[in-house]
Amino acid sequence: MTTPERSRPHAEPEEGVRHGRLSARPVAVLRAASPPEPGTHRLDGRALLHVPPGLGAGPAPLAVVLHGAGGTAEQALEWLAPEAARLGVPLLAPQAVSATWDVIVGGYGADVSRIDATLEEAFARVAVELGGVAVAGFSDGASYALSLGLANGDLFHAVLAFSPGFMAPMIRHGRPRVFVSHGISDRVLPIDRCSRRLVPELRDGGYDVTYEEFRGGHRVPPEVAAAAVRWWRNPTPDEPLFM
């Protein structure tokens, strides 16, 4: 005869850095005491915070932008900066600890911790909308943006993935909107093995996905980057994404 288990119910598994979970959250304030000066500011951990001209004291959106393999935080800022400046969107660009992001080279850990720390610092410097944080990336950065975005959909309400190769969320929270773009002639991350596989998987999972293919290879065309920012900031646009 089987004896019933007498111990207390097992605790829920802890979710943390090793699962790709971020703990930083915007501070619920109406106005920042003193908005940072326009320009690019270097934060701890080799991250860059780009503040557009004319940023007011009230809450603003924020996009975290992730570079590709072998890339830099400076390069990541270049893709979204023109349209972000027009719309008054600050950008936060972390630098990977290694040549690319941790989950690609061995599992979540160092880069999750670094991004969490840079987010905490950014939230302390800029008043950020509680529902206005997005994560974006190109190539390996796009794969990482999808992975972190799905795991932290309670923080990131939108994911902008330019030419992703895969996604590897260990857990999922929230339901972020997703923008994916990919060049039909991409030889680095071929579209058939990557976005044309990922997008149906995302849609089957119940995610709202906007997908754009373009003529060209492994890059972020300026018009696609601008369209992605407009898609993020205006979910029901009065004008077409591509003009």
GROMACS .gro file of C-alpha atoms in nm:
model
  243
    1MET     CA    1   0.000   0.000   0.000
    2THR     CA    2   0.135   0.337  -0.101
    3THR     CA    3   0.182   0.589   0.180
    4PRO     CA    4   0.075   0.946   0.094
    5GLU     CA    5   0.354   1.200   0.083
    6ARG     CA    6   0.356   1.400   0.408
    7SER     CA    7   0.596   1.679   0.315
    8ARG     CA    8   0.484   2.027   0.216
    9PRO     CA    9   0.416   2.096  -0.155
   10HIS     CA   10   0.731   2.157  -0.352
   11ALA     CA   11   0.816   2.520  -0.412
   12GLU     CA   12   0.783   2.663  -0.761
   13PRO     CA   13   1.111   2.646  -0.957
   14GLU     CA   14   1.304   2.970  -0.920
   15GLU     CA   15   1.338   3.178  -1.236
   16GLY     CA   16   1.646   3.393  -1.265
   17VAL     CA   17   1.951   3.484  -1.469
   18ARG     CA   18   2.011   3.124  -1.578
   19HIS     CA   19   1.664   3.122  -1.731
   20GLY     CA   20   1.709   3.452  -1.914
   21ARG     CA   21   1.493   3.645  -1.668
   22LEU     CA   22   1.546   4.018  -1.611
   23SER     CA   23   1.440   4.185  -1.287
   24ALA     CA   24   1.486   4.555  -1.378
   25ARG     CA   25   1.163   4.750  -1.424
   26PRO     CA   26   1.083   5.115  -1.504
   27VAL     CA   27   1.019   5.335  -1.202
   28ALA     CA   28   0.659   5.455  -1.183
   29VAL     CA   29   0.721   5.830  -1.182
   30LEU     CA   30   0.546   6.110  -1.366
   31ARG     CA   31   0.853   6.322  -1.430
   32ALA     CA   32   1.228   6.283  -1.417
   33ALA     CA   33   1.400   6.531  -1.186
   34SER     CA   34   1.650   6.629  -1.455
   35PRO     CA   35   1.647   6.459  -1.796
   36PRO     CA   36   1.998   6.369  -1.918
   37GLU     CA   37   2.163   6.586  -2.179
   38PRO     CA   38   2.109   6.483  -2.543
   39GLY     CA   39   2.381   6.263  -2.686
   40THR     CA   40   2.539   5.926  -2.616
   41HIS     CA   41   2.630   5.848  -2.255
   42ARG     CA   42   2.853   5.559  -2.149
   43LEU     CA   43   2.713   5.348  -1.864
   44ASP     CA   44   2.879   5.082  -1.652
   45GLY     CA   45   2.944   4.754  -1.831
   46ARG     CA   46   3.035   4.920  -2.163
   47ALA     CA   47   2.671   5.000  -2.242
   48LEU     CA   48   2.562   5.313  -2.428
   49LEU     CA   49   2.253   5.523  -2.356
   50HIS     CA   50   2.157   5.745  -2.650
   51VAL     CA   51   1.929   6.036  -2.558
   52PRO     CA   52   1.761   6.215  -2.851
   53PRO     CA   53   1.736   6.595  -2.864
   54GLY     CA   54   1.426   6.744  -2.708
   55LEU     CA   55   1.357   6.462  -2.462
   56GLY     CA   56   1.119   6.601  -2.201
   57ALA     CA   57   1.094   6.527  -1.833
   58GLY     CA   58   0.790   6.302  -1.869
   59PRO     CA   59   0.805   5.925  -1.927
   60ALA     CA   60   0.944   5.818  -2.265
   61PRO     CA   61   0.967   5.484  -2.445
   62LEU     CA   62   1.299   5.297  -2.444
   63ALA     CA   63   1.443   5.046  -2.690
   64VAL     CA   64   1.721   4.805  -2.592
   65VAL     CA   65   1.925   4.734  -2.908
   66LEU     CA   66   2.153   4.429  -2.935
   67HIS     CA   67   2.445   4.403  -3.177
   68GLY     CA   68   2.531   4.105  -3.396
   69ALA     CA   69   2.819   3.860  -3.353
   70GLY     CA   70   3.149   4.043  -3.337
   71GLY     CA   71   2.967   4.376  -3.333
   72THR     CA   72   2.963   4.669  -3.094
   73ALA     CA   73   2.714   4.875  -2.899
   74GLU     CA   74   2.803   5.171  -3.122
   75GLN     CA   75   2.698   4.976  -3.431
   76ALA     CA   76   2.370   4.872  -3.270
   77LEU     CA   77   2.274   5.236  -3.214
   78GLU     CA   78   2.312   5.319  -3.583
   79TRP     CA   79   2.017   5.111  -3.708
   80LEU     CA   80   1.739   5.277  -3.512
   81ALA     CA   81   1.889   5.617  -3.426
   82PRO     CA   82   1.743   5.825  -3.716
   83GLU     CA   83   1.380   5.721  -3.667
   84ALA     CA   84   1.417   5.702  -3.288
   85ALA     CA   85   1.542   6.061  -3.285
   86ARG     CA   86   1.243   6.174  -3.491
   87LEU     CA   87   1.003   6.007  -3.247
   88GLY     CA   88   1.192   6.101  -2.929
   89VAL     CA   89   1.293   5.746  -2.831
   90PRO     CA   90   1.602   5.686  -2.610
   91LEU     CA   91   1.811   5.382  -2.705
   92LEU     CA   92   2.009   5.154  -2.472
   93ALA     CA   93   2.284   4.947  -2.636
   94PRO     CA   94   2.459   4.688  -2.414
   95GLN     CA   95   2.788   4.528  -2.515
   96ALA     CA   96   2.809   4.149  -2.499
   97VAL     CA   97   3.064   4.009  -2.256
   98SER     CA   98   3.206   3.783  -2.528
   99ALA     CA   99   3.209   3.808  -2.909
  100THR     CA  100   2.839   3.727  -2.909
  101TRP     CA  101   2.556   3.675  -2.659
  102ASP     CA  102   2.580   3.422  -2.376
  103VAL     CA  103   2.299   3.184  -2.478
  104ILE     CA  104   2.477   3.127  -2.811
  105VAL     CA  105   2.809   3.031  -2.651
  106GLY     CA  106   2.702   2.831  -2.349
  107GLY     CA  107   2.380   2.942  -2.181
  108TYR     CA  108   2.219   3.241  -2.014
  109GLY     CA  109   2.426   3.413  -1.750
  110ALA     CA  110   2.678   3.695  -1.785
  111ASP     CA  111   2.496   3.894  -2.051
  112VAL     CA  112   2.160   3.869  -1.874
  113SER     CA  113   2.324   4.010  -1.561
  114ARG     CA  114   2.493   4.288  -1.759
  115ILE     CA  115   2.172   4.387  -1.940
  116ASP     CA  116   1.981   4.385  -1.612
  117ALA     CA  117   2.238   4.621  -1.456
  118THR     CA  118   2.238   4.858  -1.752
  119LEU     CA  119   1.857   4.867  -1.752
  120GLU     CA  120   1.857   4.958  -1.383
  121GLU     CA  121   2.097   5.245  -1.456
  122ALA     CA  122   1.897   5.362  -1.757
  123PHE     CA  123   1.572   5.358  -1.561
  124ALA     CA  124   1.741   5.569  -1.292
  125ARG     CA  125   1.851   5.828  -1.549
  126VAL     CA  126   1.546   5.846  -1.776
  127ALA     CA  127   1.177   5.838  -1.688
  128VAL     CA  128   1.052   5.540  -1.894
  129GLU     CA  129   0.692   5.449  -1.980
  130LEU     CA  130   0.581   5.146  -1.781
  131GLY     CA  131   0.454   4.975  -2.096
  132GLY     CA  132   0.698   5.136  -2.336
  133VAL     CA  133   1.007   4.914  -2.334
  134ALA     CA  134   1.111   4.720  -2.647
  135VAL     CA  135   1.405   4.497  -2.733
  136ALA     CA  136   1.561   4.494  -3.080
  137GLY     CA  137   1.857   4.326  -3.244
  138PHE     CA  138   2.028   4.222  -3.566
  139SER     CA  139   2.154   3.872  -3.657
  140ASP     CA  140   2.274   3.705  -3.332
  141GLY     CA  141   2.133   4.012  -3.156
  142ALA     CA  142   1.795   3.945  -3.317
  143SER     CA  143   1.804   3.583  -3.200
  144TYR     CA  144   1.886   3.707  -2.851
  145ALA     CA  145   1.616   3.976  -2.868
  146LEU     CA  146   1.356   3.709  -2.953
  147SER     CA  147   1.483   3.481  -2.678
  148LEU     CA  148   1.488   3.751  -2.408
  149GLY     CA  149   1.173   3.914  -2.540
  150LEU     CA  150   0.959   3.602  -2.508
  151ALA     CA  151   1.106   3.522  -2.166
  152ASN     CA  152   1.044   3.879  -2.046
  153GLY     CA  153   0.726   3.981  -2.221
  154ASP     CA  154   0.615   4.136  -1.892
  155LEU     CA  155   0.896   4.392  -1.943
  156PHE     CA  156   0.933   4.408  -2.322
  157HIS     CA  157   0.602   4.484  -2.490
  158ALA     CA  158   0.757   4.466  -2.838
  159VAL     CA  159   1.040   4.273  -3.006
  160LEU     CA  160   1.212   4.402  -3.322
  161ALA     CA  161   1.413   4.119  -3.480
  162PHE     CA  162   1.621   4.200  -3.790
  163SER     CA  163   1.742   3.881  -3.964
  164PRO     CA  164   1.723   3.639  -3.668
  165GLY     CA  165   1.862   3.287  -3.683
  166PHE     CA  166   1.676   3.118  -3.397
  167MET     CA  167   1.504   3.174  -3.063
  168ALA     CA  168   1.572   2.991  -2.737
  169PRO     CA  169   1.348   3.112  -2.453
  170MET     CA  170   1.365   2.873  -2.158
  171ILE     CA  171   1.048   3.023  -2.013
  172ARG     CA  172   0.782   3.260  -2.145
  173HIS     CA  173   0.609   3.552  -1.980
  174GLY     CA  174   0.365   3.801  -2.131
  175ARG     CA  175   0.272   3.830  -2.495
  176PRO     CA  176   0.489   4.090  -2.673
  177ARG     CA  177   0.417   4.204  -3.027
  178VAL     CA  178   0.688   4.092  -3.270
  179PHE     CA  179   0.834   4.253  -3.583
  180VAL     CA  180   1.061   4.033  -3.797
  181SER     CA  181   1.246   4.129  -4.115
  182HIS     CA  182   1.481   3.926  -4.333
  183GLY     CA  183   1.661   3.960  -4.667
  184ILE     CA  184   1.561   3.701  -4.925
  185SER     CA  185   1.925   3.673  -5.041
  186ASP     CA  186   2.077   3.636  -4.693
  187ARG     CA  187   2.370   3.392  -4.715
  188VAL     CA  188   2.477   3.427  -4.350
  189LEU     CA  189   2.143   3.325  -4.200
  190PRO     CA  190   1.939   3.185  -4.492
  191ILE     CA  191   1.579   3.298  -4.479
  192ASP     CA  192   1.428   2.952  -4.539
  193ARG     CA  193   1.606   2.803  -4.237
  194CYS     CA  194   1.551   3.109  -4.018
  195SER     CA  195   1.268   3.363  -4.037
  196ARG     CA  196   1.044   3.156  -4.266
  197ARG     CA  197   1.059   2.888  -3.997
  198LEU     CA  198   1.044   3.118  -3.694
  199VAL     CA  199   0.752   3.337  -3.798
  200PRO     CA  200   0.499   3.050  -3.836
  201GLU     CA  201   0.619   2.909  -3.504
  202LEU     CA  202   0.560   3.244  -3.335
  203ARG     CA  203   0.215   3.279  -3.490
  204ASP     CA  204   0.123   2.924  -3.391
  205GLY     CA  205   0.224   3.023  -3.037
  206GLY     CA  206  -0.032   3.304  -3.039
  207TYR     CA  207   0.205   3.598  -3.092
  208ASP     CA  208   0.103   3.899  -3.300
  209VAL     CA  209   0.374   3.905  -3.570
  210THR     CA  210   0.443   4.156  -3.846
  211TYR     CA  211   0.681   4.005  -4.101
  212GLU     CA  212   0.866   4.183  -4.382
  213GLU     CA  213   1.096   4.031  -4.640
  214PHE     CA  214   1.319   4.256  -4.850
  215ARG     CA  215   1.547   4.223  -5.149
  216GLY     CA  216   1.903   4.196  -5.026
  217GLY     CA  217   2.130   4.009  -4.792
  218HIS     CA  218   2.237   4.013  -4.429
  219ARG     CA  219   2.174   4.373  -4.328
  220VAL     CA  220   1.927   4.620  -4.178
  221PRO     CA  221   1.800   4.849  -4.456
  222PRO     CA  222   1.730   5.201  -4.322
  223GLU     CA  223   1.372   5.193  -4.448
  224VAL     CA  224   1.307   4.863  -4.269
  225ALA     CA  225   1.454   4.992  -3.942
  226ALA     CA  226   1.242   5.308  -3.968
  227ALA     CA  227   0.929   5.102  -4.041
  228ALA     CA  228   0.998   4.881  -3.739
  229VAL     CA  229   1.019   5.180  -3.505
  230ARG     CA  230   0.698   5.326  -3.649
  231TRP     CA  231   0.528   4.986  -3.607
  232TRP     CA  232   0.638   4.975  -3.242
  233ARG     CA  233   0.529   5.328  -3.153
  234ASN     CA  234   0.202   5.322  -3.346
  235PRO     CA  235   0.034   4.979  -3.331
  236THR     CA  236  -0.252   5.098  -3.556
  237PRO     CA  237  -0.075   5.332  -3.800
  238ASP     CA  238  -0.266   5.586  -4.005
  239GLU     CA  239   0.011   5.570  -4.265
  240PRO     CA  240   0.174   5.261  -4.424
  241LEU     CA  241   0.486   5.127  -4.258
  242PHE     CA  242   0.686   5.154  -4.578
  243MET     CA  243   0.669   5.491  -4.749
   0.00000   0.00000   0.00000
